[in-house]
Amino acid sequence: MGMNRRRFVAATLATAGAALVKAPPAAAASSPTYPPAQEVPGAVSAEAVAAAHFPEDFLWGMATAAFQVEGAWREDGKGESIWDRFVHTTGKVKGAATADMACDSYHFYPQDIAILKQLNQKSFRFSISWPRIQPDGTGAANQKGLDHYSRVVDAVLEAGIRPFCTVYHWDLPQGLEDRGGWPNRDLAGYFADYAGILAKHLGDRITVWAPFNMPWSFTWMGYGVGVFPPGRASYRDFLRAAHTVSLAQGEAFRAIKAASSKALVGSAYGMAPAYPKTGSAEDRAAADRYHAMNNVYFLDAAMYGRYPDAFVVPTPYELMGYRAGDDKIMRAPLDWIGFHYYTRRIVSDAGGSAHPGAGASFGTEIEEDTAGRRDPYTRFHAAMPTEGPLTDAGLEIWPRGIYDLVTRISREYNHPIIEITESGCSYLDSPYEKENGHVPDQRRIAFFREELAELARAIQDGARVRAFHAWSLLDNFEWADGYAERYGLTYVDFRDQQRTIKDSGLWYGRVAASNRLEA
Ligand code: FCB
């Protein structure tokens, strides 16, 4: 894959950076950075794979997101989302792809859930489309939207699978963007109303909730650099959007719990272990800023009601629209911590030279010329390394990363219950007639096998990981990449919606049944 693609994906999947200086004593005392990148071994031995095993009650799962699979973009009273607007705007998505149909899971969900059941899955992480529930983002609920998800949840439970609901996976009602989008702090209250509606109508059956998928990514990509909707590029808008999301996370936590006493609320953050490029104090500090900004910014907002030290300047409270008392709104001690792992970063200090354009935004991970253009607040450079093999999306395969990430979060947050909310790889394998139409995606099997061996090692070393969700149940609409990437464990022929379970899906089904990797 070319560099453009790599940079784009890096930004899609990652985290961003920012600065600071104050911090929670608990985290500070026990958070050594990782050793320099070159000292960390990447490979996983065959013996480690053979020895790996998972607890009896481990929750094997798969994940999807409403916008990426549902289609039916105007059905049953659904409103327009910012992603609908984006895909219908020329030049935004690769191949001019839309998600108007996607996998048509709005209609095919019974078949999709049957695949989960066939593959012995215990947990299904899906998201709910806000504009199906509140077409303009506020006001009364659309009964047809609620009825749809009620049927989905019933079918999931009927299959013996735990429903895991992501409340927001990026498809903001366009009506709320028209009111200013996430930089408008009123959205925190609207979001809590929406989350409360879901918990009231579905909370008798859904017990596991994550308010936001990858909050850093959609605020940064949407408002900081503009490659996702709504396409703004302003560091101020990014900081404000991020702050509203922190407030919304806390408000939603309380709204969900108020409506459903069974609710267990956690998260679905994007995280990447950040290895310092060299052993220098500057690079180590830069890697810590990456961790603070890209991995735990929203997590600390919830757990401690404050932001971690992500900036090289004092925390820019004014720019983010922070008001006295916001710490109490943000604080929401999560019942468990969920995060995704795809690949690692190598982080270096971006140097001390002055930022050329005061307040302007230059993406930490998608900029072309890091020497001259960097954001003035976090001042780190995060690279996507290429030492290991690359997936078809251009992401480096680094199984060891999940061990380092899980054990660090475990240590820094006092051994919480952890769920891996997503992990996976894009490979373009398709049905092969010489193998009876099977999809022999051996590279995906190898990816999961090595990664899961490292996850098993983290569990052996004491991390309380209770679930792993492979991304994704289906090949689907991969955001600005359209259908040019295939992350599914099931192949989807987008011409006729035919599903074919890939060899990796069959393998993963055996892993789920045996809790072992040599399945
Ligand atoms: C994550 C997203 C998910 C999917 C995968 C490949 O960033 O949460 O929707 O796009 O990456």
Short mmCIF file of C-alpha atoms and ligand atoms in Angstrom, two decimals:
data_model
loop_
_atom_site.label_atom_id
_atom_site.label_comp_id
_atom_site.label_asym_id
_atom_site.label_seq_id
_atom_site.Cartn_x
_atom_site.Cartn_y
_atom_site.Cartn_z
CA MET A 1 0.00 0.00 0.00
CA GLY A 2 1.21 3.48 -0.76
CA MET A 3 2.13 6.04 1.81
CA ASN A 4 -1.07 7.97 1.49
CA ARG A 5 -3.01 4.92 2.38
CA ARG A 6 -0.78 4.08 5.28
CA ARG A 7 -1.00 7.51 6.73
CA PHE A 8 -4.72 7.52 6.37
CA VAL A 9 -5.19 4.21 8.07
CA ALA A 10 -2.84 5.17 10.81
CA ALA A 11 -4.95 8.15 11.53
CA THR A 12 -8.13 6.16 11.29
CA LEU A 13 -7.09 3.70 13.85
CA ALA A 14 -5.11 5.66 16.24
CA THR A 15 -5.04 8.15 18.92
CA ALA A 16 -3.65 11.62 19.08
CA GLY A 17 -1.46 13.49 21.31
CA ALA A 18 -1.51 16.35 23.65
CA ALA A 19 0.19 17.67 26.59
CA LEU A 20 0.47 18.48 29.94
CA VAL A 21 1.62 18.36 33.22
CA LYS A 22 -0.41 17.43 36.16
CA ALA A 23 -1.60 14.11 36.95
CA PRO A 24 -2.93 11.52 38.98
CA PRO A 25 -0.57 10.28 41.43
CA ALA A 26 -1.69 6.71 41.09
CA ALA A 27 -0.97 6.54 37.42
CA ALA A 28 2.21 8.54 37.59
CA ALA A 29 3.78 6.35 40.22
CA SER A 30 3.31 3.11 38.34
CA SER A 31 3.59 3.95 34.69
CA PRO A 32 7.03 3.29 33.31
CA THR A 33 7.28 3.75 29.58
CA TYR A 34 8.12 0.74 27.48
CA PRO A 35 11.73 0.08 26.55
CA PRO A 36 12.94 1.64 23.30
CA ALA A 37 11.34 0.08 20.24
CA GLN A 38 14.40 -1.80 19.04
CA GLU A 39 14.65 -3.73 22.32
CA VAL A 40 11.15 -5.19 22.09
CA PRO A 41 10.93 -8.57 20.40
CA GLY A 42 7.99 -9.03 18.05
CA ALA A 43 7.77 -12.68 17.06
CA VAL A 44 5.67 -15.32 18.79
CA SER A 45 7.00 -18.90 18.95
CA ALA A 46 5.11 -22.02 17.90
CA GLU A 47 5.54 -23.30 21.46
CA ALA A 48 3.82 -20.22 22.86
CA VAL A 49 0.90 -20.75 20.51
CA ALA A 50 0.67 -24.43 21.47
CA ALA A 51 0.74 -23.67 25.18
CA ALA A 52 -1.79 -20.84 25.07
CA HIS A 53 -5.17 -21.41 26.63
CA PHE A 54 -8.03 -19.23 27.83
CA PRO A 55 -10.30 -19.41 30.87
CA GLU A 56 -13.41 -21.61 30.63
CA ASP A 57 -15.78 -18.67 30.79
CA PHE A 58 -13.86 -16.48 28.34
CA LEU A 59 -16.21 -14.47 26.11
CA TRP A 60 -15.25 -15.00 22.48
CA GLY A 61 -16.95 -12.43 20.33
CA MET A 62 -17.18 -10.43 17.17
CA ALA A 63 -17.96 -6.78 16.53
CA THR A 64 -19.77 -4.65 13.95
CA ALA A 65 -21.00 -1.05 13.75
CA ALA A 66 -24.41 0.12 12.56
CA PHE A 67 -23.27 2.41 9.79
CA GLN A 68 -20.78 -0.10 8.44
CA VAL A 69 -23.23 -2.99 8.04
CA GLU A 70 -26.87 -1.97 8.22
CA GLY A 71 -27.67 -0.17 4.96
CA ALA A 72 -31.39 0.76 4.86
CA TRP A 73 -30.30 4.33 5.27
CA ARG A 74 -33.76 5.84 4.85
CA GLU A 75 -35.96 3.08 6.18
CA ASP A 76 -38.51 3.11 9.00
CA GLY A 77 -38.16 6.79 9.75
CA LYS A 78 -34.39 6.92 10.08
CA GLY A 79 -32.89 10.41 9.87
CA GLU A 80 -29.75 11.44 8.02
CA SER A 81 -26.42 11.02 9.80
CA ILE A 82 -23.20 12.93 9.21
CA TRP A 83 -21.83 9.80 7.55
CA ASP A 84 -24.81 9.63 5.17
CA ARG A 85 -24.09 13.23 4.21
CA PHE A 86 -20.38 12.46 3.82
CA VAL A 87 -20.79 9.41 1.58
CA HIS A 88 -23.19 11.35 -0.61
CA THR A 89 -20.63 14.13 -1.09
CA THR A 90 -18.41 13.70 -4.12
CA GLY A 91 -14.76 13.00 -3.42
CA LYS A 92 -14.95 11.96 0.22
CA VAL A 93 -14.93 8.17 0.03
CA LYS A 94 -12.75 5.83 -2.00
CA GLY A 95 -14.46 4.59 -5.13
CA ALA A 96 -17.44 6.89 -4.49
CA ALA A 97 -18.77 4.12 -2.27
CA THR A 98 -21.81 4.70 -0.07
CA ALA A 99 -23.22 2.70 2.81
CA ASP A 100 -26.79 2.97 1.54
CA MET A 101 -26.87 -0.82 1.28
CA ALA A 102 -23.59 -1.94 2.88
CA CYS A 103 -24.19 -5.53 4.13
CA ASP A 104 -27.94 -4.90 4.37
CA SER A 105 -27.79 -6.25 7.89
CA TYR A 106 -30.87 -4.21 8.72
CA HIS A 107 -32.68 -7.04 6.91
CA PHE A 108 -30.12 -9.83 7.10
CA TYR A 109 -29.49 -9.70 10.85
CA PRO A 110 -31.08 -13.11 11.48
CA GLN A 111 -28.57 -14.69 9.08
CA ASP A 112 -25.71 -12.74 10.65
CA ILE A 113 -26.65 -13.84 14.14
CA ALA A 114 -26.93 -17.42 12.87
CA ILE A 115 -23.29 -17.18 11.78
CA LEU A 116 -22.28 -16.02 15.25
CA LYS A 117 -24.10 -18.97 16.74
CA GLN A 118 -22.60 -21.42 14.27
CA LEU A 119 -19.15 -20.12 15.25
CA ASN A 120 -19.77 -20.65 18.98
CA GLN A 121 -19.63 -16.95 19.80
CA LYS A 122 -20.49 -15.77 23.29
CA SER A 123 -20.59 -12.00 22.78
CA PHE A 124 -21.78 -9.77 19.94
CA ARG A 125 -20.71 -6.14 19.99
CA PHE A 126 -22.91 -4.01 17.74
CA SER A 127 -23.83 -0.35 17.70
CA ILE A 128 -27.16 1.44 17.53
CA SER A 129 -27.78 4.13 14.94
CA TRP A 130 -28.73 7.32 16.77
CA PRO A 131 -30.74 8.71 13.80
CA ARG A 132 -32.89 5.57 13.76
CA ILE A 133 -33.88 6.33 17.36
CA GLN A 134 -34.04 10.14 17.18
CA PRO A 135 -34.04 11.14 13.50
CA ASP A 136 -32.88 14.73 14.22
CA GLY A 137 -30.97 13.90 17.37
CA THR A 138 -33.42 15.20 19.98
CA GLY A 139 -36.99 14.63 21.07
CA ALA A 140 -39.31 11.66 21.04
CA ALA A 141 -38.07 8.23 20.10
CA ASN A 142 -38.94 6.68 16.76
CA GLN A 143 -40.79 3.50 17.74
CA LYS A 144 -39.84 1.67 14.55
CA GLY A 145 -36.17 2.19 15.31
CA LEU A 146 -36.56 0.89 18.85
CA ASP A 147 -38.56 -2.09 17.59
CA HIS A 148 -35.81 -3.01 15.17
CA TYR A 149 -33.12 -3.14 17.85
CA SER A 150 -35.47 -4.90 20.21
CA ARG A 151 -35.81 -7.67 17.63
CA VAL A 152 -32.04 -7.78 17.14
CA VAL A 153 -31.42 -8.09 20.88
CA ASP A 154 -34.02 -10.84 21.20
CA ALA A 155 -32.41 -12.77 18.36
CA VAL A 156 -28.96 -12.41 19.92
CA LEU A 157 -30.19 -13.67 23.29
CA GLU A 158 -32.12 -16.46 21.61
CA ALA A 159 -28.81 -17.60 20.08
CA GLY A 160 -27.29 -17.78 23.56
CA ILE A 161 -25.07 -14.77 22.93
CA ARG A 162 -24.43 -11.72 25.13
CA PRO A 163 -25.51 -8.47 23.48
CA PHE A 164 -22.91 -5.69 23.90
CA CYS A 165 -24.22 -2.29 22.84
CA THR A 166 -22.03 0.53 21.59
CA VAL A 167 -24.23 3.59 21.94
CA TYR A 168 -22.33 5.72 19.41
CA HIS A 169 -20.14 4.44 16.59
CA TRP A 170 -19.71 7.71 14.70
CA ASP A 171 -23.08 8.25 12.95
CA LEU A 172 -24.19 11.53 14.52
CA PRO A 173 -27.63 12.77 13.42
CA GLN A 174 -26.99 15.51 10.84
CA GLY A 175 -29.51 17.66 12.73
CA LEU A 176 -27.05 17.85 15.63
CA GLU A 177 -24.13 18.71 13.38
CA ASP A 178 -26.33 21.53 12.10
CA ARG A 179 -26.46 22.77 15.69
CA GLY A 180 -22.67 22.88 15.90
CA GLY A 181 -21.75 19.23 16.25
CA TRP A 182 -19.61 17.85 19.08
CA PRO A 183 -17.88 21.18 19.81
CA ASN A 184 -21.29 22.35 21.06
CA ARG A 185 -21.46 21.19 24.66
CA ASP A 186 -25.26 20.93 24.51
CA LEU A 187 -24.63 17.64 22.76
CA ALA A 188 -23.58 16.09 26.07
CA GLY A 189 -27.15 16.43 27.31
CA TYR A 190 -28.69 15.28 24.04
CA PHE A 191 -26.44 12.25 24.05
CA ALA A 192 -27.45 11.38 27.60
CA ASP A 193 -31.13 11.62 26.59
CA TYR A 194 -30.49 9.23 23.71
CA ALA A 195 -28.53 6.80 25.88
CA GLY A 196 -31.30 6.93 28.49
CA ILE A 197 -33.91 6.05 25.85
CA LEU A 198 -31.89 3.01 24.84
CA ALA A 199 -31.40 1.85 28.41
CA LYS A 200 -35.07 2.34 29.20
CA HIS A 201 -36.26 0.27 26.23
CA LEU A 202 -33.50 -2.28 25.92
CA GLY A 203 -31.87 -2.28 29.36
CA ASP A 204 -34.01 -5.16 30.54
CA ARG A 205 -32.02 -7.31 28.10
CA ILE A 206 -28.78 -5.46 27.34
CA THR A 207 -26.50 -5.26 30.37
CA VAL A 208 -23.19 -4.30 28.76
CA TRP A 209 -22.83 -0.78 27.35
CA ALA A 210 -20.04 1.32 25.90
CA PRO A 211 -21.01 4.96 25.27
CA PHE A 212 -18.46 5.76 22.55
CA ASN A 213 -16.41 3.92 19.97
CA MET A 214 -12.90 5.42 19.68
CA PRO A 215 -13.66 8.91 20.93
CA TRP A 216 -10.21 10.22 20.10
CA SER A 217 -10.52 9.07 16.49
CA PHE A 218 -13.84 10.60 15.59
CA THR A 219 -13.13 13.90 17.30
CA TRP A 220 -9.66 14.17 15.80
CA MET A 221 -10.49 12.89 12.33
CA GLY A 222 -13.77 14.78 12.15
CA TYR A 223 -12.90 18.10 13.77
CA GLY A 224 -9.09 18.21 14.05
CA VAL A 225 -8.06 17.23 10.53
CA GLY A 226 -11.29 16.82 8.59
CA VAL A 227 -10.86 13.50 6.82
CA PHE A 228 -14.02 12.20 8.49
CA PRO A 229 -17.30 14.06 8.72
CA PRO A 230 -18.04 16.81 9.39
CA GLY A 231 -14.69 17.59 7.74
CA ARG A 232 -13.42 20.39 9.95
CA ALA A 233 -9.75 21.08 10.56
CA SER A 234 -9.29 23.10 13.71
CA TYR A 235 -7.36 22.18 16.84
CA ARG A 236 -9.76 24.27 18.88
CA ASP A 237 -12.77 22.40 17.50
CA PHE A 238 -11.03 19.12 18.22
CA LEU A 239 -10.37 20.06 21.85
CA ARG A 240 -13.92 21.31 22.31
CA ALA A 241 -15.43 18.24 20.64
CA ALA A 242 -13.29 16.00 22.84
CA HIS A 243 -14.38 17.85 25.95
CA THR A 244 -18.07 17.59 25.06
CA VAL A 245 -17.55 13.86 24.51
CA SER A 246 -15.97 13.53 27.96
CA LEU A 247 -18.95 15.30 29.49
CA ALA A 248 -21.32 13.16 27.39
CA GLN A 249 -19.57 10.00 28.52
CA GLY A 250 -20.17 10.89 32.16
CA GLU A 251 -23.76 11.99 31.58
CA ALA A 252 -24.55 8.87 29.57
CA PHE A 253 -23.01 6.65 32.23
CA ARG A 254 -25.47 8.07 34.76
CA ALA A 255 -28.45 8.09 32.36
CA ILE A 256 -27.94 4.44 31.48
CA LYS A 257 -27.60 3.40 35.11
CA ALA A 258 -30.64 5.43 36.12
CA ALA A 259 -32.76 3.63 33.51
CA SER A 260 -31.37 0.15 34.01
CA SER A 261 -30.17 -1.18 37.33
CA LYS A 262 -28.45 -4.09 35.59
CA ALA A 263 -26.31 -1.91 33.37
CA LEU A 264 -22.53 -2.38 33.41
CA VAL A 265 -20.95 0.53 31.60
CA GLY A 266 -17.44 0.48 30.14
CA SER A 267 -15.73 1.74 27.02
CA ALA A 268 -14.54 0.95 23.50
CA TYR A 269 -11.45 3.12 23.18
CA GLY A 270 -8.86 2.85 20.45
CA MET A 271 -5.41 2.24 21.91
CA ALA A 272 -1.93 1.54 20.60
CA PRO A 273 1.16 0.80 22.68
CA ALA A 274 3.61 3.62 22.05
CA TYR A 275 7.27 2.65 22.11
CA PRO A 276 9.79 5.46 22.37
CA LYS A 277 11.98 5.66 19.28
CA THR A 278 15.15 5.92 21.37
CA GLY A 279 15.99 5.66 25.03
CA SER A 280 16.30 9.43 25.35
CA ALA A 281 14.32 11.22 28.05
CA GLU A 282 12.66 13.33 25.35
CA ASP A 283 11.39 10.37 23.35
CA ARG A 284 10.19 8.61 26.48
CA ALA A 285 8.26 11.68 27.53
CA ALA A 286 6.83 11.98 24.01
CA ALA A 287 5.66 8.34 24.14
CA ASP A 288 3.99 9.09 27.47
CA ARG A 289 2.22 12.06 25.91
CA TYR A 290 1.01 9.81 23.14
CA HIS A 291 -0.35 7.37 25.73
CA ALA A 292 -2.03 10.21 27.61
CA MET A 293 -3.61 11.82 24.55
CA ASN A 294 -4.39 8.88 22.33
CA ASN A 295 -4.97 6.01 24.74
CA VAL A 296 -6.24 7.25 28.09
CA TYR A 297 -7.51 10.81 27.63
CA PHE A 298 -11.17 9.79 27.87
CA LEU A 299 -10.46 6.97 30.27
CA ASP A 300 -8.90 9.31 32.83
CA ALA A 301 -11.71 11.79 32.28
CA ALA A 302 -14.10 9.03 33.36
CA MET A 303 -12.08 7.39 36.11
CA TYR A 304 -10.67 10.50 37.76
CA GLY A 305 -12.68 13.40 36.39
CA ARG A 306 -9.54 14.97 34.94
CA TYR A 307 -7.40 14.85 31.83
CA PRO A 308 -3.99 13.19 31.85
CA ASP A 309 -0.79 15.09 31.16
CA ALA A 310 -0.83 15.05 27.40
CA PHE A 311 0.42 18.52 26.54
CA VAL A 312 3.75 20.31 26.58
CA VAL A 313 1.88 23.44 27.62
CA PRO A 314 -0.45 23.77 30.58
CA THR A 315 -3.71 21.95 29.87
CA PRO A 316 -5.56 24.31 27.49
CA TYR A 317 -8.78 24.45 29.51
CA GLU A 318 -9.94 27.68 27.99
CA LEU A 319 -9.56 26.44 24.45
CA MET A 320 -11.54 23.29 25.26
CA GLY A 321 -14.38 25.28 26.83
CA TYR A 322 -13.82 23.76 30.27
CA ARG A 323 -16.02 25.17 33.03
CA ALA A 324 -15.75 24.96 36.79
CA GLY A 325 -17.44 21.78 37.96
CA ASP A 326 -16.83 19.85 34.74
CA ASP A 327 -14.64 17.42 36.65
CA LYS A 328 -17.74 16.16 38.44
CA ILE A 329 -19.69 15.77 35.20
CA MET A 330 -16.87 13.88 33.50
CA ARG A 331 -16.27 11.52 36.39
CA ALA A 332 -17.90 8.16 35.84
CA PRO A 333 -16.03 5.23 37.35
CA LEU A 334 -16.39 2.60 34.64
CA ASP A 335 -17.41 -0.91 35.61
CA TRP A 336 -14.87 -2.38 33.18
CA ILE A 337 -12.41 -1.02 30.62
CA GLY A 338 -12.72 -1.90 26.93
CA PHE A 339 -10.28 -1.01 24.18
CA HIS A 340 -9.24 -2.05 20.68
CA TYR A 341 -5.79 -3.11 19.55
CA TYR A 342 -4.68 -3.07 15.92
CA THR A 343 -1.04 -2.04 15.76
CA ARG A 344 1.71 -0.15 17.61
CA ARG A 345 3.31 3.26 17.25
CA ILE A 346 6.90 4.42 17.50
CA VAL A 347 6.96 7.81 19.08
CA SER A 348 9.60 10.50 19.14
CA ASP A 349 9.77 14.01 20.45
CA ALA A 350 8.86 16.50 17.73
CA GLY A 351 11.40 19.00 18.95
CA GLY A 352 11.19 22.42 20.44
CA SER A 353 10.99 24.67 17.43
CA ALA A 354 8.14 27.11 17.32
CA HIS A 355 4.89 26.12 15.71
CA PRO A 356 4.45 28.06 12.49
CA GLY A 357 0.76 28.84 12.60
CA ALA A 358 -0.60 29.63 16.04
CA GLY A 359 -3.57 27.50 16.92
CA ALA A 360 -3.83 25.84 13.53
CA SER A 361 -4.18 22.12 13.40
CA PHE A 362 -1.68 19.74 11.93
CA GLY A 363 -2.37 16.11 12.42
CA THR A 364 -0.01 14.27 14.61
CA GLU A 365 -0.29 11.08 12.65
CA ILE A 366 -1.33 12.06 9.19
CA GLU A 367 0.86 14.98 8.44
CA GLU A 368 3.36 14.74 5.66
CA ASP A 369 6.15 16.91 6.95
CA THR A 370 6.51 16.47 10.65
CA ALA A 371 9.59 18.64 10.83
CA GLY A 372 7.75 21.80 9.95
CA ARG A 373 4.13 21.13 10.76
CA ARG A 374 3.13 19.82 14.14
CA ASP A 375 0.49 20.62 16.64
CA PRO A 376 1.84 22.98 19.24
CA TYR A 377 0.34 21.22 22.22
CA THR A 378 1.46 17.63 22.14
CA ARG A 379 4.66 17.86 20.11
CA PHE A 380 5.23 14.24 19.42
CA HIS A 381 5.66 12.35 16.22
CA ALA A 382 3.91 8.97 16.07
CA ALA A 383 5.06 6.67 13.28
CA MET A 384 3.53 3.48 11.96
CA PRO A 385 6.47 1.11 11.82
CA THR A 386 7.08 -1.35 9.00
CA GLU A 387 9.51 -3.79 10.61
CA GLY A 388 6.95 -6.55 10.91
CA PRO A 389 4.81 -7.82 8.03
CA LEU A 390 2.03 -5.52 6.84
CA THR A 391 -1.64 -6.31 6.37
CA ASP A 392 -3.36 -5.34 3.13
CA ALA A 393 -4.38 -2.11 4.87
CA GLY A 394 -0.70 -1.37 5.42
CA LEU A 395 -0.76 -1.81 9.19
CA GLU A 396 2.21 -3.54 10.77
CA ILE A 397 1.48 -6.84 12.50
CA TRP A 398 2.88 -6.69 16.03
CA PRO A 399 1.36 -9.38 18.26
CA ARG A 400 3.45 -8.35 21.25
CA GLY A 401 1.60 -5.03 21.32
CA ILE A 402 -1.51 -6.49 22.90
CA TYR A 403 0.52 -7.95 25.77
CA ASP A 404 2.21 -4.63 26.47
CA LEU A 405 -1.03 -2.67 26.23
CA VAL A 406 -3.14 -5.00 28.37
CA THR A 407 -0.53 -5.37 31.10
CA ARG A 408 0.04 -1.61 31.24
CA ILE A 409 -3.67 -0.76 31.53
CA SER A 410 -4.04 -3.52 34.07
CA ARG A 411 -1.21 -2.09 36.17
CA GLU A 412 -2.16 1.55 35.86
CA TYR A 413 -5.86 1.15 36.65
CA ASN A 414 -5.57 -1.30 39.50
CA HIS A 415 -6.41 -4.54 37.72
CA PRO A 416 -9.77 -3.70 36.19
CA ILE A 417 -11.91 -6.12 34.23
CA ILE A 418 -10.82 -5.66 30.62
CA GLU A 419 -12.59 -6.39 27.35
CA ILE A 420 -10.84 -6.27 24.00
CA THR A 421 -13.54 -4.54 22.01
CA GLU A 422 -11.92 -4.88 18.57
CA SER A 423 -8.91 -6.35 16.87
CA GLY A 424 -8.40 -7.59 13.36
CA CYS A 425 -6.75 -7.21 9.99
CA SER A 426 -7.69 -6.42 6.42
CA TYR A 427 -6.81 -9.02 3.80
CA LEU A 428 -8.46 -9.12 0.43
CA ASP A 429 -8.81 -12.92 0.05
CA SER A 430 -11.96 -13.99 -1.74
CA PRO A 431 -13.76 -17.29 -2.41
CA TYR A 432 -11.50 -19.70 -4.29
CA GLU A 433 -13.16 -22.11 -6.67
CA LYS A 434 -10.33 -24.66 -6.40
CA GLU A 435 -11.18 -24.92 -2.73
CA ASN A 436 -14.91 -25.35 -3.22
CA GLY A 437 -15.61 -21.70 -2.83
CA HIS A 438 -13.84 -21.45 0.53
CA VAL A 439 -11.89 -18.33 1.46
CA PRO A 440 -8.41 -19.57 2.44
CA ASP A 441 -7.31 -16.52 4.42
CA GLN A 442 -4.33 -18.08 6.17
CA ARG A 443 -2.72 -14.74 6.92
CA ARG A 444 -5.70 -13.70 9.04
CA ILE A 445 -5.51 -16.98 10.98
CA ALA A 446 -1.81 -16.35 11.59
CA PHE A 447 -2.56 -12.80 12.72
CA PHE A 448 -5.10 -13.88 15.33
CA ARG A 449 -3.16 -16.94 16.43
CA GLU A 450 -0.06 -14.95 17.36
CA GLU A 451 -1.94 -12.06 18.83
CA LEU A 452 -4.14 -14.30 20.93
CA ALA A 453 -1.08 -16.17 22.22
CA GLU A 454 0.16 -12.83 23.52
CA LEU A 455 -3.24 -12.07 25.04
CA ALA A 456 -3.23 -15.47 26.77
CA ARG A 457 0.20 -14.61 28.19
CA ALA A 458 -1.15 -11.34 29.60
CA ILE A 459 -3.99 -13.27 31.26
CA GLN A 460 -1.51 -15.79 32.64
CA ASP A 461 0.43 -12.87 34.08
CA GLY A 462 -2.63 -11.68 35.95
CA ALA A 463 -4.62 -9.37 33.64
CA ARG A 464 -8.37 -9.85 34.12
CA VAL A 465 -9.37 -9.96 30.46
CA ARG A 466 -12.82 -11.45 30.08
CA ALA A 467 -13.63 -10.93 26.38
CA PHE A 468 -12.11 -10.57 22.93
CA HIS A 469 -14.08 -9.26 19.95
CA ALA A 470 -12.70 -9.88 16.49
CA TRP A 471 -13.26 -7.10 14.01
CA SER A 472 -15.33 -8.00 12.16
CA LEU A 473 -18.17 -10.50 11.78
CA LEU A 474 -18.53 -9.32 8.17
CA ASP A 475 -16.59 -7.56 5.46
CA ASN A 476 -18.21 -4.13 5.54
CA PHE A 477 -18.12 -0.44 4.71
CA GLU A 478 -14.68 0.65 5.94
CA TRP A 479 -15.36 4.37 6.37
CA ALA A 480 -13.42 6.60 3.95
CA ASP A 481 -11.91 3.46 2.39
CA GLY A 482 -15.32 2.29 1.24
CA TYR A 483 -15.20 -1.38 0.29
CA ALA A 484 -11.50 -1.38 -0.53
CA GLU A 485 -10.61 -3.13 2.75
CA ARG A 486 -11.99 -6.42 4.02
CA TYR A 487 -11.76 -6.97 7.78
CA GLY A 488 -14.43 -9.69 7.96
CA LEU A 489 -14.17 -13.25 9.22
CA THR A 490 -17.07 -13.69 6.84
CA TYR A 491 -16.75 -12.72 3.19
CA VAL A 492 -19.56 -10.60 1.78
CA ASP A 493 -20.26 -10.45 -1.94
CA PHE A 494 -21.65 -6.93 -2.15
CA ARG A 495 -23.37 -7.69 -5.46
CA ASP A 496 -25.83 -10.16 -3.98
CA GLN A 497 -25.18 -10.01 -0.22
CA GLN A 498 -24.08 -13.62 -0.13
CA ARG A 499 -22.07 -14.44 2.99
CA THR A 500 -19.24 -17.02 3.00
CA ILE A 501 -17.54 -17.79 6.29
CA LYS A 502 -13.81 -17.48 5.69
CA ASP A 503 -11.37 -20.15 6.88
CA SER A 504 -10.39 -17.71 9.63
CA GLY A 505 -14.01 -17.60 10.80
CA LEU A 506 -14.18 -21.40 10.93
CA TRP A 507 -10.88 -21.49 12.81
CA TYR A 508 -12.05 -18.79 15.25
CA GLY A 509 -15.22 -20.80 15.85
CA ARG A 510 -13.08 -23.78 16.90
CA VAL A 511 -10.99 -21.55 19.15
CA ALA A 512 -14.18 -20.35 20.81
CA ALA A 513 -15.23 -23.95 21.43
CA SER A 514 -11.88 -25.17 22.76
CA ASN A 515 -10.30 -22.07 24.34
CA ARG A 516 -7.10 -23.08 22.56
CA LEU A 517 -5.31 -21.75 19.52
CA GLU A 518 -4.29 -24.96 17.81
CA ALA A 519 -7.87 -25.51 16.86
C1 FCB B 1 -11.74 0.81 13.97
C2 FCB B 1 -13.20 1.14 13.94
C3 FCB B 1 -14.02 0.15 13.18
C4 FCB B 1 -13.31 -0.38 11.96
C5 FCB B 1 -11.92 -0.84 12.29
C6 FCB B 1 -11.15 -1.38 11.11
O1 FCB B 1 -11.08 2.00 13.96
O2 FCB B 1 -13.73 1.22 15.25
O3 FCB B 1 -15.24 0.76 12.90
O4 FCB B 1 -13.31 0.58 10.98
O5 FCB B 1 -11.20 0.19 12.86
#
